[in-house]
Tab-separated table of C-alpha atoms in Angstrom:
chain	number	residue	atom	x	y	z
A	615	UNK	CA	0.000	0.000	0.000
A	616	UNK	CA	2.020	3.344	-0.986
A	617	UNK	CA	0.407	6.822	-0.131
A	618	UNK	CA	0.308	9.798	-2.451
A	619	UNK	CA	-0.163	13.698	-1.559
A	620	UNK	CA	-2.936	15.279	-4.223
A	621	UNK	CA	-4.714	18.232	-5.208
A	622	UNK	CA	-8.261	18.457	-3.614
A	623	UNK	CA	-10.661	19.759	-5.770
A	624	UNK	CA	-11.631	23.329	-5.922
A	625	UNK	CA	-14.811	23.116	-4.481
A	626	UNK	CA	-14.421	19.793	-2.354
A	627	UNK	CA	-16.567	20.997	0.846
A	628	UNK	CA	-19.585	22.012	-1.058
A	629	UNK	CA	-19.374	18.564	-2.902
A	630	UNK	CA	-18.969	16.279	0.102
A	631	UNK	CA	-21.675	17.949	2.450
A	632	UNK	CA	-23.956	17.824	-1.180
A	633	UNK	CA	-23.326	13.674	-1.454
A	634	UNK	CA	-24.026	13.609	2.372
A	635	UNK	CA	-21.039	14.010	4.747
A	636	UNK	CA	-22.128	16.993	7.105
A	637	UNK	CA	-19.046	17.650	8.881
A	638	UNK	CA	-16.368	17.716	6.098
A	639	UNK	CA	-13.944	19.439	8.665
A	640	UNK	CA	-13.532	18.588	12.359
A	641	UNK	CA	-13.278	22.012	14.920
A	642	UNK	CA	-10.279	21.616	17.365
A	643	UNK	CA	-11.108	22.921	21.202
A	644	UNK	CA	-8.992	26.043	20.504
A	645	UNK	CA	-11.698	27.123	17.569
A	646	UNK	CA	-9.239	26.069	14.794
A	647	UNK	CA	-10.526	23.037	12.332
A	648	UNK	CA	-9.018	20.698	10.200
A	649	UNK	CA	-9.903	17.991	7.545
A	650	UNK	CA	-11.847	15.131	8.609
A	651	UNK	CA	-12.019	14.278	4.587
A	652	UNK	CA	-8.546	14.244	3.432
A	653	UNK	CA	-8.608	13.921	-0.259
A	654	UNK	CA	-4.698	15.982	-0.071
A	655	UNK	CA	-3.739	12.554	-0.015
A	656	UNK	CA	-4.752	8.972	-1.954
A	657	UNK	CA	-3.935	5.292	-0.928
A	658	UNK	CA	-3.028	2.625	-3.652
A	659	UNK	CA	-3.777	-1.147	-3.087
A	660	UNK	CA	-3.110	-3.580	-5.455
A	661	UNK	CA	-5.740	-6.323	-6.452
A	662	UNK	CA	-3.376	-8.848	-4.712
A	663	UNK	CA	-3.483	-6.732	-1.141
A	664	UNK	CA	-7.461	-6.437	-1.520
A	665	UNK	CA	-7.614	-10.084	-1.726
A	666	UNK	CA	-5.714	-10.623	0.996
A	667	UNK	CA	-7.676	-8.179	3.827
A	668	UNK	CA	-10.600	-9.299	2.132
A	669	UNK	CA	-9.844	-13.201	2.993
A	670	UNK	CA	-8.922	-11.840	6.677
A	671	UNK	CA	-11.817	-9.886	7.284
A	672	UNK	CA	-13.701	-12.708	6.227
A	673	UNK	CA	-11.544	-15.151	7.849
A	674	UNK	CA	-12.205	-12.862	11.096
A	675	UNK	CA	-16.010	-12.779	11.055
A	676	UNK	CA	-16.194	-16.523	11.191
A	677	UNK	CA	-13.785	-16.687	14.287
A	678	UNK	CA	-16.198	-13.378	16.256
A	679	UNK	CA	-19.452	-15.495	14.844
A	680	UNK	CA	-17.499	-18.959	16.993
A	681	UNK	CA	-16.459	-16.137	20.080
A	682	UNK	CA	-20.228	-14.940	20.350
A	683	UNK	CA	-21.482	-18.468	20.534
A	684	UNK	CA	-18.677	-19.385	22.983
A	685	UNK	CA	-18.837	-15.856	25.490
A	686	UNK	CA	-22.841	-16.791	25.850
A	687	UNK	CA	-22.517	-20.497	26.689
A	688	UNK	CA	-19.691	-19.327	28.650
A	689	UNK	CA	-19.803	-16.153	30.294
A	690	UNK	CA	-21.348	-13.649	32.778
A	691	UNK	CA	-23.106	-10.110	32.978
A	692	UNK	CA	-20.723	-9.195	35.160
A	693	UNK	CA	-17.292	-10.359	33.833
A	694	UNK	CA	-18.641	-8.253	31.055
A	695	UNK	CA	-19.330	-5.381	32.123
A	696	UNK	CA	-22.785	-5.567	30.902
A	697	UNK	CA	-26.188	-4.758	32.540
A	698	UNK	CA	-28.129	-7.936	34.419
A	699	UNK	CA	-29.721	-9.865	32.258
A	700	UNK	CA	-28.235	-9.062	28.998
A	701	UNK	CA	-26.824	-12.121	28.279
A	702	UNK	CA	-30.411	-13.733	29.206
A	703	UNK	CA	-31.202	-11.311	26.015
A	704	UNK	CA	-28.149	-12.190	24.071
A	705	UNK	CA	-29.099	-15.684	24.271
A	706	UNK	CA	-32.706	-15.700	23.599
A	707	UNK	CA	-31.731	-13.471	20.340
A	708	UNK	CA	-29.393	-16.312	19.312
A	709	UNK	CA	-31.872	-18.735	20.082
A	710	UNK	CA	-34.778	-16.619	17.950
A	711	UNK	CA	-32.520	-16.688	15.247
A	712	UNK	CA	-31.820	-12.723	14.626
A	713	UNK	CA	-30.234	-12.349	11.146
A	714	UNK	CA	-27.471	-9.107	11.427
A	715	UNK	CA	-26.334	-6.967	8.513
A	716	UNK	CA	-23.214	-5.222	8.980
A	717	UNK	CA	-19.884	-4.551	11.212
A	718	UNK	CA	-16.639	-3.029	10.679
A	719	UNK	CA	-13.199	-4.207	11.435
A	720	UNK	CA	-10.152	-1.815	12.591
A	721	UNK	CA	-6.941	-3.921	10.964
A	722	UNK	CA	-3.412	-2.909	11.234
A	723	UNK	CA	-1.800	-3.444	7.423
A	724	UNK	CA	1.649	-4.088	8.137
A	725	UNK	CA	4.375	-3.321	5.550
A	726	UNK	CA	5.746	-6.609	5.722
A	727	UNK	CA	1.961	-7.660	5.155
A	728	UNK	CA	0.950	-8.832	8.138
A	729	UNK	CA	-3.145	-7.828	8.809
A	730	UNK	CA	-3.768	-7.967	12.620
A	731	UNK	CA	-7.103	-7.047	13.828
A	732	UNK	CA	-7.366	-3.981	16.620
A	733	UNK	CA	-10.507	-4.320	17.255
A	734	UNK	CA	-14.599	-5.112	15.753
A	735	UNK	CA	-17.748	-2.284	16.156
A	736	UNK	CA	-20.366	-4.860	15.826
A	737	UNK	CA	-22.680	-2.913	16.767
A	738	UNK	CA	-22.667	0.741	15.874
A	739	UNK	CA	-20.314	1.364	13.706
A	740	UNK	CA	-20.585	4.427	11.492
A	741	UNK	CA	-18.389	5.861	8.451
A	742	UNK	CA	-20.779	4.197	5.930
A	743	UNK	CA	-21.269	7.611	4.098
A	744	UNK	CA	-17.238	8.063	3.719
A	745	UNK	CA	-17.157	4.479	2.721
A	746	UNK	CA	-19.810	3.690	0.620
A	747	UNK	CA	-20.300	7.336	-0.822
A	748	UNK	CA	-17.733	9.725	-0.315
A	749	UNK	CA	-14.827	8.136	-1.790
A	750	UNK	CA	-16.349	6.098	-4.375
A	751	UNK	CA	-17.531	9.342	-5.641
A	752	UNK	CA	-14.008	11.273	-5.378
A	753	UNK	CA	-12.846	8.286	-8.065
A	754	UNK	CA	-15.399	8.959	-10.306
A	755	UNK	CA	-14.540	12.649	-10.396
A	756	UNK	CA	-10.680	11.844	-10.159
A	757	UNK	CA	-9.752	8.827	-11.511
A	758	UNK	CA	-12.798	7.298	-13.416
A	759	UNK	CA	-10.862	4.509	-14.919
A	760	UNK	CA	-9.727	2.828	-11.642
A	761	UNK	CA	-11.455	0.475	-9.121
A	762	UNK	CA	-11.893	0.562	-5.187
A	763	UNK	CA	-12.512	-2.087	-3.110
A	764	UNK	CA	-15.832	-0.690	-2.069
A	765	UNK	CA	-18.827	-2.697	-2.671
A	766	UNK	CA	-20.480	-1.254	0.428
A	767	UNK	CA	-23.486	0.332	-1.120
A	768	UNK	CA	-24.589	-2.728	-3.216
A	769	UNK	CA	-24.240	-5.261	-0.511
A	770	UNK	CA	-26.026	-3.287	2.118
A	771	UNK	CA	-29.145	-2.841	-0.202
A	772	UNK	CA	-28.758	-6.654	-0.910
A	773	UNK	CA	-28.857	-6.920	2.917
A	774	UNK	CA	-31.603	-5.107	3.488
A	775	UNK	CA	-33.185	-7.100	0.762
A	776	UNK	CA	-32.453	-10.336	2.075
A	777	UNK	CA	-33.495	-9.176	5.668
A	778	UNK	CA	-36.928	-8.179	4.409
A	779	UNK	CA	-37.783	-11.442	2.038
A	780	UNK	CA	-36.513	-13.786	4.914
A	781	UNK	CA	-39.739	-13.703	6.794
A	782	UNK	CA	-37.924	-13.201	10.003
A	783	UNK	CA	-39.835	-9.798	10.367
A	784	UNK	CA	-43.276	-8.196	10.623
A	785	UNK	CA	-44.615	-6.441	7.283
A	786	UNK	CA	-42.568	-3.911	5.602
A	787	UNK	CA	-42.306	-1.216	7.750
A	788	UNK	CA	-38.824	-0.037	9.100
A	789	UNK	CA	-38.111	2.078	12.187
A	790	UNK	CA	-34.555	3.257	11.975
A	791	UNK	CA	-33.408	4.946	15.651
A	792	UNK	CA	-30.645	6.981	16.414
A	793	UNK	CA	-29.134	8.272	19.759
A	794	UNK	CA	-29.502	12.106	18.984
A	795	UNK	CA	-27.450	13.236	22.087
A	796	UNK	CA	-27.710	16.382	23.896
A	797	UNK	CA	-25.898	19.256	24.787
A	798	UNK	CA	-21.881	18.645	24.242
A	799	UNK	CA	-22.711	15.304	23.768
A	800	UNK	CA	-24.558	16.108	20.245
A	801	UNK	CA	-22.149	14.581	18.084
A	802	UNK	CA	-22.113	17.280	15.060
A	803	UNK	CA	-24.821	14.914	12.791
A	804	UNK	CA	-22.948	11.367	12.432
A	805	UNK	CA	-26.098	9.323	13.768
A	806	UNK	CA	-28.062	11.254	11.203
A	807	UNK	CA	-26.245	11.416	8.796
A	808	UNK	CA	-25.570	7.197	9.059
A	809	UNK	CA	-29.253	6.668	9.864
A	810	UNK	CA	-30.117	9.202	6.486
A	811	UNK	CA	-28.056	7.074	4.353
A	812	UNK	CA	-28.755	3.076	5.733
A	813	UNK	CA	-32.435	4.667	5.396
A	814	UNK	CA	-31.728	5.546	1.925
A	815	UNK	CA	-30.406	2.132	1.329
A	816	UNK	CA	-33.239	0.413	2.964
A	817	UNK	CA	-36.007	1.822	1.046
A	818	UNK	CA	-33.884	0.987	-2.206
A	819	UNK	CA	-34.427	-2.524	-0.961
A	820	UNK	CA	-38.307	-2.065	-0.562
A	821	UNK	CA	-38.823	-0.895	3.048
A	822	UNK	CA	-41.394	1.101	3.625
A	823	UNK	CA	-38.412	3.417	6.117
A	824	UNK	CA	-38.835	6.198	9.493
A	825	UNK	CA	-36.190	7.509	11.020
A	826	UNK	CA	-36.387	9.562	14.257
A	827	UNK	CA	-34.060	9.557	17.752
A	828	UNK	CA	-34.458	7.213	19.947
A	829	UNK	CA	-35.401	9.458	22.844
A	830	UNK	CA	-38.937	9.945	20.925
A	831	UNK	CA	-39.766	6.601	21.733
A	832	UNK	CA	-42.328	5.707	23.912
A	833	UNK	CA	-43.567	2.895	25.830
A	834	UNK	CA	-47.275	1.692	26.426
A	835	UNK	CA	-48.262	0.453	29.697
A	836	UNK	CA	-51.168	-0.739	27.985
A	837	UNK	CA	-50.308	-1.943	24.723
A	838	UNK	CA	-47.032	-3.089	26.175
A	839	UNK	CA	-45.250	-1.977	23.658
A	840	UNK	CA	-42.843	0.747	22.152
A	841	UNK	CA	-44.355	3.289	20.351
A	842	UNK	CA	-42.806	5.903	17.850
A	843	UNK	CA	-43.392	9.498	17.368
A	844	UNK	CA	-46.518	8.923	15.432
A	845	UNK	CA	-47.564	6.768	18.471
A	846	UNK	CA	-47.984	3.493	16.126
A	847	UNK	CA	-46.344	0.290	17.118
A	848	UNK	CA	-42.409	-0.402	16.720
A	849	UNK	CA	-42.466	-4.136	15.493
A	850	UNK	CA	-39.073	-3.952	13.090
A	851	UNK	CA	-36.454	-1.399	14.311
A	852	UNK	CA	-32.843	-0.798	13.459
A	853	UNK	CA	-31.320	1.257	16.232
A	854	UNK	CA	-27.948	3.468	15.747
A	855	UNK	CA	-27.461	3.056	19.793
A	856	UNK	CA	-25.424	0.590	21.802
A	857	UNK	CA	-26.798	-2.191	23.352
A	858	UNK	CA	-25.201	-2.514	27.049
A	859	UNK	CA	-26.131	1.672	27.152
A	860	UNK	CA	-30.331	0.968	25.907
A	861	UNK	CA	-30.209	-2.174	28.173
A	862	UNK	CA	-29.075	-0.491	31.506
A	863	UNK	CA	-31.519	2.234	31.111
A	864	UNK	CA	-35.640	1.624	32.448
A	865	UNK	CA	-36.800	1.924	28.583
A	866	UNK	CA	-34.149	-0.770	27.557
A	867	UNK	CA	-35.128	-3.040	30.760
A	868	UNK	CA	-38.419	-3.969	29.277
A	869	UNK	CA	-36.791	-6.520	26.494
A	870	UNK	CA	-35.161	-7.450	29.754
A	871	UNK	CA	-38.221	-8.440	31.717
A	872	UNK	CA	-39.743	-9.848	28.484
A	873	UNK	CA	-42.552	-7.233	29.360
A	874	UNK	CA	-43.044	-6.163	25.648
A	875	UNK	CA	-46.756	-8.164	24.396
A	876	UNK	CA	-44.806	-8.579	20.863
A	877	UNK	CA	-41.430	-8.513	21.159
A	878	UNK	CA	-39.414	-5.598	18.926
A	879	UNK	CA	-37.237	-7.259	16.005
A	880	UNK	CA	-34.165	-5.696	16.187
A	881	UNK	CA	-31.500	-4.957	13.520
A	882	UNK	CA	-28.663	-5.036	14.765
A	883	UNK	CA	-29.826	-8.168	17.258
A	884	UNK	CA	-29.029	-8.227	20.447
A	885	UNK	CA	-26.212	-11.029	20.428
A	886	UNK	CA	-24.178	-8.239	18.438
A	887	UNK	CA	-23.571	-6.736	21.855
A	888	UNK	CA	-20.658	-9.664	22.406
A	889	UNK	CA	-19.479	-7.673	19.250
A	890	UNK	CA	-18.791	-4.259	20.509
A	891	UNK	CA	-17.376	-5.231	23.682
A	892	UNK	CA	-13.374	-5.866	23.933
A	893	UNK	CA	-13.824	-8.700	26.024
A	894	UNK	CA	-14.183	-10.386	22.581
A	895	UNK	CA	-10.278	-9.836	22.317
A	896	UNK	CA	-9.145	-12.026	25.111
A	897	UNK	CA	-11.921	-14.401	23.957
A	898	UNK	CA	-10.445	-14.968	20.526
A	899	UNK	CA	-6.494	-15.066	21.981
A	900	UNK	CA	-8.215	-17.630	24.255
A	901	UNK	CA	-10.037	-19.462	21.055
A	902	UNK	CA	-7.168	-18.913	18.587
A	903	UNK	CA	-3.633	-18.955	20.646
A	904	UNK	CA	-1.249	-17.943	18.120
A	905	UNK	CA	-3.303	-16.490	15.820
A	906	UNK	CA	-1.804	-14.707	12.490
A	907	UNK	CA	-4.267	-11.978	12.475
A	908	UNK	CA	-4.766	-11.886	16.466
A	909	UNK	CA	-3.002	-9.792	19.226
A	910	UNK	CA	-2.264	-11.097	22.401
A	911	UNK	CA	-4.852	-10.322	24.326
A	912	UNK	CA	-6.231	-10.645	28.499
A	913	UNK	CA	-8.607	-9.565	30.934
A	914	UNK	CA	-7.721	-7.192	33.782
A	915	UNK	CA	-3.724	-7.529	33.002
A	916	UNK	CA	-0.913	-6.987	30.842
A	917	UNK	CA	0.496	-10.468	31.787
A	918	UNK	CA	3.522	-10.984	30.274
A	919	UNK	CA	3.122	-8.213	27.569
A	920	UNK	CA	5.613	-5.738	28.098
A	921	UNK	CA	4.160	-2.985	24.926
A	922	UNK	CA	0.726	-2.927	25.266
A	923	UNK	CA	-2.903	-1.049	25.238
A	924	UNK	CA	-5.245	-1.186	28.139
A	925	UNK	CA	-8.927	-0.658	26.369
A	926	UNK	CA	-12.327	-0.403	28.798
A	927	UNK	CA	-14.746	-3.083	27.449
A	928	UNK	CA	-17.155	-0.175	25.998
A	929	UNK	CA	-14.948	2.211	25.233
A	930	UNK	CA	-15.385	3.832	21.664
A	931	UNK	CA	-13.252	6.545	19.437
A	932	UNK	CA	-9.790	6.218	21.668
A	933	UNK	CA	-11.583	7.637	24.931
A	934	UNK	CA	-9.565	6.126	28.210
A	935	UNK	CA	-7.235	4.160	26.185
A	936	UNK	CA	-3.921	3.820	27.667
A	937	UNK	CA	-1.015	2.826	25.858
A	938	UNK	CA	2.665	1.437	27.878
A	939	UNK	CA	5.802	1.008	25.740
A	940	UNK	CA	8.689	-0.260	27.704
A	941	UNK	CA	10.957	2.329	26.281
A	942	UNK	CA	8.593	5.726	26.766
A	943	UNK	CA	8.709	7.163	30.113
A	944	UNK	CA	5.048	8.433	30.475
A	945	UNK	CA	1.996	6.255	29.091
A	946	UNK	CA	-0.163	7.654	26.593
A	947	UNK	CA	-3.683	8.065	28.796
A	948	UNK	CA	-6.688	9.098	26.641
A	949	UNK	CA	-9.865	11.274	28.672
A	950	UNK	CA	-13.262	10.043	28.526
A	951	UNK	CA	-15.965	8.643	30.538
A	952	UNK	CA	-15.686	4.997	30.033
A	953	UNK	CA	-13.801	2.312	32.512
A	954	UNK	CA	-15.615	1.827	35.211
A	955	UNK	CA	-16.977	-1.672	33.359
A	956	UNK	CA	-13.204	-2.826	33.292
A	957	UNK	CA	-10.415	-3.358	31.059
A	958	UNK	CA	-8.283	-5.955	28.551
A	959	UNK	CA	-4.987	-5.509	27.480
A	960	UNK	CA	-4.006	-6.073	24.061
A	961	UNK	CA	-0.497	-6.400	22.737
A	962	UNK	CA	0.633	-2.778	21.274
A	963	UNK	CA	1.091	-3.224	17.740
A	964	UNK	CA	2.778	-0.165	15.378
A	965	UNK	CA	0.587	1.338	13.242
A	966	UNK	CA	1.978	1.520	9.762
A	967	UNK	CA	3.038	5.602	9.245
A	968	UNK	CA	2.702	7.421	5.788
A	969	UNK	CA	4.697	10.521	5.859
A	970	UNK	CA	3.331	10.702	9.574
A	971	UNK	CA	0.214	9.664	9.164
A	972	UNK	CA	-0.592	6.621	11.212
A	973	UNK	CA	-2.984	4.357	9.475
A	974	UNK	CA	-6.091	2.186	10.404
A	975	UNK	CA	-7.821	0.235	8.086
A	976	UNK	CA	-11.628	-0.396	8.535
A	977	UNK	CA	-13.124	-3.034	6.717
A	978	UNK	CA	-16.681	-3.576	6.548
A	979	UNK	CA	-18.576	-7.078	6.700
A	980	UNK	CA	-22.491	-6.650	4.982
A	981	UNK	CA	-24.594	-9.908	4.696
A	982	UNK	CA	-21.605	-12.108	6.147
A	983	UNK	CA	-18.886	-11.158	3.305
A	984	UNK	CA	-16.403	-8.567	3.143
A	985	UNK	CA	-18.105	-5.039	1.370
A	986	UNK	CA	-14.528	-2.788	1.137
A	987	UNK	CA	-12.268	-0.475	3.118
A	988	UNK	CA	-12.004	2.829	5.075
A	989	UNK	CA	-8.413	4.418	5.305
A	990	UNK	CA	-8.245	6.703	8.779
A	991	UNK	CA	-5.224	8.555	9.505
A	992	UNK	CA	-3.844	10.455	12.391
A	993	UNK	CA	-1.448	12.162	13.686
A	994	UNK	CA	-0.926	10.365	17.339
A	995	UNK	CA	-0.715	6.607	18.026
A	996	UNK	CA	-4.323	6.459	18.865
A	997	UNK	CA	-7.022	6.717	16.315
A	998	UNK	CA	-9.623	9.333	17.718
A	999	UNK	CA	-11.906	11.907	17.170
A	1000	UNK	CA	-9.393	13.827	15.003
A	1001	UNK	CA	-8.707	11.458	12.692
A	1002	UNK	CA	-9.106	11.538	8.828
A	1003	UNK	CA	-11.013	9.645	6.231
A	1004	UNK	CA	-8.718	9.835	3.051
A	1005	UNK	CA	-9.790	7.523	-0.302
A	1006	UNK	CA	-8.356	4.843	-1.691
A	1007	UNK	CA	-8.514	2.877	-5.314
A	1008	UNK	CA	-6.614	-0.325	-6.981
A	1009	UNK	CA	-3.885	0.558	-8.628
A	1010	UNK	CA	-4.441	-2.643	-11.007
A	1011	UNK	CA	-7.793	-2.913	-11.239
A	1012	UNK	CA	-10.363	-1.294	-13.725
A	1013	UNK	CA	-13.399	-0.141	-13.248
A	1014	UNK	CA	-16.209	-2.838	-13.471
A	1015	UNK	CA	-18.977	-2.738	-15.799
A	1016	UNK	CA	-22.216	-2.875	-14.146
A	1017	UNK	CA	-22.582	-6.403	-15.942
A	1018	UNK	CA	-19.356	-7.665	-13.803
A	1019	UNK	CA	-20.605	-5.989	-10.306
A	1020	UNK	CA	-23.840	-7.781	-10.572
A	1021	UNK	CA	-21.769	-11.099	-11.728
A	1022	UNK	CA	-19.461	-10.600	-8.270
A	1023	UNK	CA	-22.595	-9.675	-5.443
A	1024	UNK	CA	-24.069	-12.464	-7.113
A	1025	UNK	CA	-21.343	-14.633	-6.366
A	1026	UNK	CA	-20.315	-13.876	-3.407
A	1027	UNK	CA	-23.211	-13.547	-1.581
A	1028	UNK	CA	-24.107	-16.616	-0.811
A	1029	UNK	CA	-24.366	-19.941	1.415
A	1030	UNK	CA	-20.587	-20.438	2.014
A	1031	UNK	CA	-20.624	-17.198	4.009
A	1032	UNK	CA	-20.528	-18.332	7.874
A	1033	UNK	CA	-23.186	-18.324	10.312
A	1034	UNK	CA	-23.015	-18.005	14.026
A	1035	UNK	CA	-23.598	-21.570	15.661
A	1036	UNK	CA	-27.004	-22.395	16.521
A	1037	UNK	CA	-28.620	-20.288	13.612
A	1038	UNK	CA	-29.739	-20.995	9.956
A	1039	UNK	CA	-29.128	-18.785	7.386
């Protein structure tokens, strides 16, 4: 993978917040901004390098599908972290048979080629826009001829598709819910702007789509059920909003108590929570000792790691990460409210640098099957808020005719991609 500086275009802003991203820039506490999408710079892959994080990301969603079964069979609320009774929840969701539709994978893209995963947002994970939008259409305008490994866009309206013919949920109607925030916890539009576009997606796949913040949900004492802002049942949702947050709170403790007459479908399910946690990381080291694309991982101590990053089991973005090196005389210790719920500690592992950009590598998994990449870049060694999104095409690879995309989804998508034990596909 080589990095190269470019020319953004003239009007670049006004084009990204037109195809959707609302906060092309990122505003620094001192009232200065800068880029959140970087198109000063471009990333080349090679078909051979796409095949390979594509076989790893693919090769990693099999081993989390094998950890989820395992950490529920296995495991408690409490070594979790989690709120009573979620696993009671996790379990019955398994057990129900809750199809899921998407995740992303932080890899670290070694120059001697070694992929090693960082971490999974099974739950919540945004940058679909950037992905699946943004820089597919910065190629068009820049370099029309040349591929991306980004089939993000097709496979999530295939997943929606499949979701709604596979009889799992009520009629066609689609609640999509978002965690709005409030105050200086607003987060500048990314819910939204996620919710807009899998919304957009959705109804391209024949749902009949509403989208409105979570907190305008209501429940009926009567009914016993949720209700939306219209105050008409919520029998299909998807839900931008962690699990272990919506399942601590009273609102969230009615899927709890079973209290709910007919029982919300939700997208993502709830055994996805065992997917945003990082107690999956000491689950797989446990699973898959030795593991090519794993980092050592543990609960509660370093153990016998002597470079290594202490992560709280929720934590998200960087917040309360702390990173010891053996040869750095202060750690690296990241604000933020989470850590209460406890900690693992995962083997340090050097990001690959570009000119001084440190790199992370997200790689989405729609339907089961690896969808394409998101290149993030910053500036310290832990990816945060103030990263940036920068494209990325195949340097050997032309672009597809629409013939050969529909030839590839087709494919692909299919019943070799794995399930998680227990369920049908």
């Amino acid at each position: 993978m080589w990095r190269h500086r470019s020319r953004p275009r003239p009007d670049w802003r006004t084009t990204v917040v037109e195809q959707g991203l609302v906060f092309p820039t990122t505003p620094r506490p001192d009232g200065s901004e800068l880029p959140y999408w970087n198109e000063e710079a471009w990333y080349e892959l090679t078909m051979e390098e796409v095949e390979l994080l594509e076989a790893a990301t693919e090769e990693l969603w099999e081993m989390c599908l094998q950890a989820v079964s395992h950490m529920a069979t296995t495991m408690t609320d409490q070594r979790l972290g989690l709120p009573a009774g979620t696993l009671d929840v996790v379990r019955r969701s398994i057990a129900d048979g809750d199809p899921a539709l998407y995740a992303r994978f932080d890899l670290a893209y070694g120059a001697d080629g070694s992929v090693k995963m960082l971490e999974i947002n099974g739950d919540t994970p945004t940058g679909l826009v950037e992905t699946g939008v943004i820089q597919w259409r910065w190629m068009e305008d820049v370099m029309p001829e040349m591929d991306q490994w980004n089939s993000v866009h097709d496979r999530l309206v295939a997943g929606w598709r499949k979701l709604r013919r596979s009889g799992h949920f009520p009629g066609q109607q689609l609640h999509l819910l978002y965690d709005l925030g409030e105050e200086d916890s607003y987060d500048g539009g990314e819910m939204e702007m996620t919710v807009g576009y899998l919304m957009d997606t959705a109804v391209q796949a024949g749902w009949i789509a509403l989208a409105h913040p979570m907190a305008e949900v209501g429940w009926n004492p009567d009914a016993r059920e949720y209700r939306d802002v219209h105050d008409d049942p919520v029998r299909t949702a998807f839900k931008l909003y962690a699990w272990e947050q919506m399942l601590a709170e009273p609102f969230g403790r009615f899927i709890v108590d079973r209290a709910e007459r007919i029982p919300t479908k939700w997208i993502e399910p709830a055994w996805k929570v065992l997917l945003s946690t990082k107690a999956l990381l000491p689950v797989l080291w446990e699973l898959y000792p030795r593991h090519r694309l794993l980092l050592p991982a543990y609960f509660d101590e370093p153990r016998e790691l002597e470079r290594w990053v202490a992560k709280p089991l929720h934590g998200r973005e960087g917040d309360n990460i702390r990173i010891h090196l053996d040869d750095m005389l202060e750690d690296v210790v990241m604000p933020g409210d989470y850590g209460a719920e406890g900690f693992v500690y995962q083997q340090y592992t050097d990001l690959p640098s570009f000119e001084g950009n440190r790199v992370v590598l997200g790689s989405w998994i729609v339907d089961g099957e690896a969808a394409g990449m998101l290149v993030r870049e910053s500036d310290g060694m832990v990816t945060d808020y103030f990263s940036r999104v920068a494209p990325h095409v195949i340097s050997d690879g032309l672009a597809p005719t629409e013939a050969q995309v529909a030839q590839w989804l087709a494919e692909r998508v299919g019943p070799d991609a794995p399930t998680l034990p227990g369920q049908g596909r």
